[in-house]
Amino acid sequence: MRLAESERRIMEQLWENGEMTAKEIAAVLRDKIGWSKTTTYTMLTRCAEKGYLRREDPNFRCIALLTKESVARMETDTLIENNFNGSPDLLVAALIDRKKLNKKQLDALWEAYHNMEDEA
């Protein structure tokens, strides 16, 4: 699964703020990115149809059904499958090779690896 950018903007509001009414989301997205109320409501309906959020009445209250972490996991799995032949090590190697990880991040990765070894 991969959220479209417009779907992600909706979900980010729910992840950051918890339950919100459609009116509240529309006001935030109007101020942040200039969306009209109609655009926001259309995107909320699409997200609900796809099972990303639940709508409750009264007041078109929106509740996220996906967590940010679950979306990140699914999108990472898709990235690895589509771009690295299903091999997470190739992703890590690419990040290291492109110097996209600083020492602190490499240390955290090393620690996570050792913790994973301990659990195995």
JSON list of C-alpha atoms in Angstrom, two decimals:
[
{"chain": "A", "resi": 1, "resn": "MET", "atom": "CA", "xyz": [0.00, 0.00, 0.00]},
{"chain": "A", "resi": 2, "resn": "ARG", "atom": "CA", "xyz": [1.12, 3.51, -0.74]},
{"chain": "A", "resi": 3, "resn": "LEU", "atom": "CA", "xyz": [-0.81, 6.60, 0.27]},
{"chain": "A", "resi": 4, "resn": "ALA", "atom": "CA", "xyz": [-1.17, 9.28, -2.37]},
{"chain": "A", "resi": 5, "resn": "GLU", "atom": "CA", "xyz": [0.20, 12.66, -1.29]},
{"chain": "A", "resi": 6, "resn": "SER", "atom": "CA", "xyz": [-3.31, 14.07, -0.86]},
{"chain": "A", "resi": 7, "resn": "GLU", "atom": "CA", "xyz": [-4.35, 11.06, 1.25]},
{"chain": "A", "resi": 8, "resn": "ARG", "atom": "CA", "xyz": [-1.22, 11.44, 3.36]},
{"chain": "A", "resi": 9, "resn": "ARG", "atom": "CA", "xyz": [-2.10, 15.10, 4.09]},
{"chain": "A", "resi": 10, "resn": "ILE", "atom": "CA", "xyz": [-5.45, 13.99, 5.47]},
{"chain": "A", "resi": 11, "resn": "MET", "atom": "CA", "xyz": [-3.98, 11.16, 7.51]},
{"chain": "A", "resi": 12, "resn": "GLU", "atom": "CA", "xyz": [-1.17, 13.34, 8.89]},
{"chain": "A", "resi": 13, "resn": "GLN", "atom": "CA", "xyz": [-3.79, 15.56, 10.51]},
{"chain": "A", "resi": 14, "resn": "LEU", "atom": "CA", "xyz": [-5.40, 12.60, 12.21]},
{"chain": "A", "resi": 15, "resn": "TRP", "atom": "CA", "xyz": [-2.05, 11.13, 13.28]},
{"chain": "A", "resi": 16, "resn": "GLU", "atom": "CA", "xyz": [-0.96, 14.46, 14.75]},
{"chain": "A", "resi": 17, "resn": "ASN", "atom": "CA", "xyz": [-4.26, 15.47, 16.35]},
{"chain": "A", "resi": 18, "resn": "GLY", "atom": "CA", "xyz": [-6.27, 12.33, 16.94]},
{"chain": "A", "resi": 19, "resn": "GLU", "atom": "CA", "xyz": [-9.98, 12.38, 16.13]},
{"chain": "A", "resi": 20, "resn": "MET", "atom": "CA", "xyz": [-11.08, 15.49, 14.27]},
{"chain": "A", "resi": 21, "resn": "THR", "atom": "CA", "xyz": [-14.23, 16.66, 12.53]},
{"chain": "A", "resi": 22, "resn": "ALA", "atom": "CA", "xyz": [-14.16, 17.15, 8.79]},
{"chain": "A", "resi": 23, "resn": "LYS", "atom": "CA", "xyz": [-14.70, 20.86, 9.42]},
{"chain": "A", "resi": 24, "resn": "GLU", "atom": "CA", "xyz": [-11.58, 21.01, 11.64]},
{"chain": "A", "resi": 25, "resn": "ILE", "atom": "CA", "xyz": [-9.49, 19.15, 9.07]},
{"chain": "A", "resi": 26, "resn": "ALA", "atom": "CA", "xyz": [-10.76, 21.43, 6.29]},
{"chain": "A", "resi": 27, "resn": "ALA", "atom": "CA", "xyz": [-9.79, 24.54, 8.29]},
{"chain": "A", "resi": 28, "resn": "VAL", "atom": "CA", "xyz": [-6.27, 23.25, 8.96]},
{"chain": "A", "resi": 29, "resn": "LEU", "atom": "CA", "xyz": [-5.66, 22.22, 5.36]},
{"chain": "A", "resi": 30, "resn": "ARG", "atom": "CA", "xyz": [-7.10, 25.49, 4.06]},
{"chain": "A", "resi": 31, "resn": "ASP", "atom": "CA", "xyz": [-4.57, 27.39, 6.16]},
{"chain": "A", "resi": 32, "resn": "LYS", "atom": "CA", "xyz": [-1.64, 25.03, 5.52]},
{"chain": "A", "resi": 33, "resn": "ILE", "atom": "CA", "xyz": [-1.97, 24.28, 1.82]},
{"chain": "A", "resi": 34, "resn": "GLY", "atom": "CA", "xyz": [-4.92, 26.25, 0.50]},
{"chain": "A", "resi": 35, "resn": "TRP", "atom": "CA", "xyz": [-7.37, 23.40, -0.01]},
{"chain": "A", "resi": 36, "resn": "SER", "atom": "CA", "xyz": [-11.03, 24.28, -0.36]},
{"chain": "A", "resi": 37, "resn": "LYS", "atom": "CA", "xyz": [-13.59, 22.69, 1.93]},
{"chain": "A", "resi": 38, "resn": "THR", "atom": "CA", "xyz": [-14.87, 20.69, -1.06]},
{"chain": "A", "resi": 39, "resn": "THR", "atom": "CA", "xyz": [-11.40, 19.29, -1.83]},
{"chain": "A", "resi": 40, "resn": "THR", "atom": "CA", "xyz": [-10.92, 18.23, 1.78]},
{"chain": "A", "resi": 41, "resn": "TYR", "atom": "CA", "xyz": [-14.33, 16.58, 1.98]},
{"chain": "A", "resi": 42, "resn": "THR", "atom": "CA", "xyz": [-13.69, 14.73, -1.31]},
{"chain": "A", "resi": 43, "resn": "MET", "atom": "CA", "xyz": [-10.37, 13.43, 0.01]},
{"chain": "A", "resi": 44, "resn": "LEU", "atom": "CA", "xyz": [-11.95, 12.44, 3.34]},
{"chain": "A", "resi": 45, "resn": "THR", "atom": "CA", "xyz": [-14.58, 10.44, 1.46]},
{"chain": "A", "resi": 46, "resn": "ARG", "atom": "CA", "xyz": [-11.89, 8.70, -0.63]},
{"chain": "A", "resi": 47, "resn": "CYS", "atom": "CA", "xyz": [-9.86, 7.86, 2.47]},
{"chain": "A", "resi": 48, "resn": "ALA", "atom": "CA", "xyz": [-12.97, 6.45, 4.14]},
{"chain": "A", "resi": 49, "resn": "GLU", "atom": "CA", "xyz": [-13.83, 4.36, 1.05]},
{"chain": "A", "resi": 50, "resn": "LYS", "atom": "CA", "xyz": [-10.29, 2.94, 1.04]},
{"chain": "A", "resi": 51, "resn": "GLY", "atom": "CA", "xyz": [-10.55, 2.04, 4.73]},
{"chain": "A", "resi": 52, "resn": "TYR", "atom": "CA", "xyz": [-7.93, 4.55, 5.93]},
{"chain": "A", "resi": 53, "resn": "LEU", "atom": "CA", "xyz": [-10.35, 6.32, 8.25]},
{"chain": "A", "resi": 54, "resn": "ARG", "atom": "CA", "xyz": [-13.81, 5.92, 9.72]},
{"chain": "A", "resi": 55, "resn": "ARG", "atom": "CA", "xyz": [-16.48, 8.57, 9.63]},
{"chain": "A", "resi": 56, "resn": "GLU", "atom": "CA", "xyz": [-18.84, 8.92, 12.56]},
{"chain": "A", "resi": 57, "resn": "ASP", "atom": "CA", "xyz": [-21.80, 11.19, 12.95]},
{"chain": "A", "resi": 58, "resn": "PRO", "atom": "CA", "xyz": [-22.66, 13.68, 14.21]},
{"chain": "A", "resi": 59, "resn": "ASN", "atom": "CA", "xyz": [-20.37, 16.31, 12.73]},
{"chain": "A", "resi": 60, "resn": "PHE", "atom": "CA", "xyz": [-18.52, 13.96, 10.33]},
{"chain": "A", "resi": 61, "resn": "ARG", "atom": "CA", "xyz": [-16.01, 12.95, 13.02]},
{"chain": "A", "resi": 62, "resn": "CYS", "atom": "CA", "xyz": [-12.96, 11.27, 11.46]},
{"chain": "A", "resi": 63, "resn": "ILE", "atom": "CA", "xyz": [-10.93, 8.53, 13.14]},
{"chain": "A", "resi": 64, "resn": "ALA", "atom": "CA", "xyz": [-7.74, 7.06, 11.62]},
{"chain": "A", "resi": 65, "resn": "LEU", "atom": "CA", "xyz": [-7.90, 3.31, 11.04]},
{"chain": "A", "resi": 66, "resn": "LEU", "atom": "CA", "xyz": [-4.25, 3.10, 9.99]},
{"chain": "A", "resi": 67, "resn": "THR", "atom": "CA", "xyz": [-1.35, 4.08, 12.16]},
{"chain": "A", "resi": 68, "resn": "LYS", "atom": "CA", "xyz": [1.53, 6.10, 10.81]},
{"chain": "A", "resi": 69, "resn": "GLU", "atom": "CA", "xyz": [3.84, 3.25, 11.76]},
{"chain": "A", "resi": 70, "resn": "SER", "atom": "CA", "xyz": [1.82, 0.63, 9.85]},
{"chain": "A", "resi": 71, "resn": "VAL", "atom": "CA", "xyz": [1.83, 2.81, 6.73]},
{"chain": "A", "resi": 72, "resn": "ALA", "atom": "CA", "xyz": [5.58, 3.35, 7.05]},
{"chain": "A", "resi": 73, "resn": "ARG", "atom": "CA", "xyz": [6.13, -0.42, 7.34]},
{"chain": "A", "resi": 74, "resn": "MET", "atom": "CA", "xyz": [3.99, -1.17, 4.30]},
{"chain": "A", "resi": 75, "resn": "GLU", "atom": "CA", "xyz": [5.61, 1.57, 2.22]},
{"chain": "A", "resi": 76, "resn": "THR", "atom": "CA", "xyz": [9.08, 0.40, 3.26]},
{"chain": "A", "resi": 77, "resn": "ASP", "atom": "CA", "xyz": [8.23, -3.17, 2.27]},
{"chain": "A", "resi": 78, "resn": "THR", "atom": "CA", "xyz": [7.04, -1.89, -1.12]},
{"chain": "A", "resi": 79, "resn": "LEU", "atom": "CA", "xyz": [10.19, 0.21, -1.56]},
{"chain": "A", "resi": 80, "resn": "ILE", "atom": "CA", "xyz": [12.42, -2.78, -0.78]},
{"chain": "A", "resi": 81, "resn": "GLU", "atom": "CA", "xyz": [10.45, -5.11, -3.04]},
{"chain": "A", "resi": 82, "resn": "ASN", "atom": "CA", "xyz": [10.25, -2.71, -6.01]},
{"chain": "A", "resi": 83, "resn": "ASN", "atom": "CA", "xyz": [13.71, -1.16, -5.87]},
{"chain": "A", "resi": 84, "resn": "PHE", "atom": "CA", "xyz": [16.00, -3.60, -4.05]},
{"chain": "A", "resi": 85, "resn": "ASN", "atom": "CA", "xyz": [14.84, -7.02, -5.28]},
{"chain": "A", "resi": 86, "resn": "GLY", "atom": "CA", "xyz": [13.24, -7.71, -1.92]},
{"chain": "A", "resi": 87, "resn": "SER", "atom": "CA", "xyz": [16.58, -7.41, -0.08]},
{"chain": "A", "resi": 88, "resn": "PRO", "atom": "CA", "xyz": [16.60, -5.01, 2.88]},
{"chain": "A", "resi": 89, "resn": "ASP", "atom": "CA", "xyz": [20.39, -5.28, 3.05]},
{"chain": "A", "resi": 90, "resn": "LEU", "atom": "CA", "xyz": [20.61, -3.66, -0.39]},
{"chain": "A", "resi": 91, "resn": "LEU", "atom": "CA", "xyz": [18.56, -0.71, 0.91]},
{"chain": "A", "resi": 92, "resn": "VAL", "atom": "CA", "xyz": [20.85, -0.30, 3.92]},
{"chain": "A", "resi": 93, "resn": "ALA", "atom": "CA", "xyz": [23.91, -0.61, 1.68]},
{"chain": "A", "resi": 94, "resn": "ALA", "atom": "CA", "xyz": [22.51, 2.06, -0.63]},
{"chain": "A", "resi": 95, "resn": "LEU", "atom": "CA", "xyz": [21.91, 4.42, 2.30]},
{"chain": "A", "resi": 96, "resn": "ILE", "atom": "CA", "xyz": [25.42, 3.86, 3.62]},
{"chain": "A", "resi": 97, "resn": "ASP", "atom": "CA", "xyz": [27.00, 4.16, 0.17]},
{"chain": "A", "resi": 98, "resn": "ARG", "atom": "CA", "xyz": [25.24, 7.47, -0.51]},
{"chain": "A", "resi": 99, "resn": "LYS", "atom": "CA", "xyz": [26.29, 8.71, 2.91]},
{"chain": "A", "resi": 100, "resn": "LYS", "atom": "CA", "xyz": [22.68, 9.21, 3.91]},
{"chain": "A", "resi": 101, "resn": "LEU", "atom": "CA", "xyz": [23.35, 7.94, 7.44]},
{"chain": "A", "resi": 102, "resn": "ASN", "atom": "CA", "xyz": [25.41, 9.92, 9.92]},
{"chain": "A", "resi": 103, "resn": "LYS", "atom": "CA", "xyz": [27.48, 8.31, 12.70]},
{"chain": "A", "resi": 104, "resn": "LYS", "atom": "CA", "xyz": [24.66, 8.53, 15.23]},
{"chain": "A", "resi": 105, "resn": "GLN", "atom": "CA", "xyz": [22.28, 6.81, 12.83]},
{"chain": "A", "resi": 106, "resn": "LEU", "atom": "CA", "xyz": [24.85, 4.13, 11.99]},
{"chain": "A", "resi": 107, "resn": "ASP", "atom": "CA", "xyz": [25.40, 3.51, 15.71]},
{"chain": "A", "resi": 108, "resn": "ALA", "atom": "CA", "xyz": [21.62, 3.14, 16.21]},
{"chain": "A", "resi": 109, "resn": "LEU", "atom": "CA", "xyz": [21.45, 0.74, 13.27]},
{"chain": "A", "resi": 110, "resn": "TRP", "atom": "CA", "xyz": [24.34, -1.30, 14.70]},
{"chain": "A", "resi": 111, "resn": "GLU", "atom": "CA", "xyz": [22.62, -1.41, 18.10]},
{"chain": "A", "resi": 112, "resn": "ALA", "atom": "CA", "xyz": [19.33, -2.49, 16.54]},
{"chain": "A", "resi": 113, "resn": "TYR", "atom": "CA", "xyz": [21.19, -5.26, 14.69]},
{"chain": "A", "resi": 114, "resn": "HIS", "atom": "CA", "xyz": [22.76, -6.50, 17.92]},
{"chain": "A", "resi": 115, "resn": "ASN", "atom": "CA", "xyz": [19.41, -6.39, 19.72]},
{"chain": "A", "resi": 116, "resn": "MET", "atom": "CA", "xyz": [17.88, -8.40, 16.91]},
{"chain": "A", "resi": 117, "resn": "GLU", "atom": "CA", "xyz": [20.69, -10.96, 17.21]},
{"chain": "A", "resi": 118, "resn": "ASP", "atom": "CA", "xyz": [20.07, -11.26, 20.96]},
{"chain": "A", "resi": 119, "resn": "GLU", "atom": "CA", "xyz": [16.38, -12.01, 20.36]},
{"chain": "A", "resi": 120, "resn": "ALA", "atom": "CA", "xyz": [17.06, -14.68, 17.73]}
]
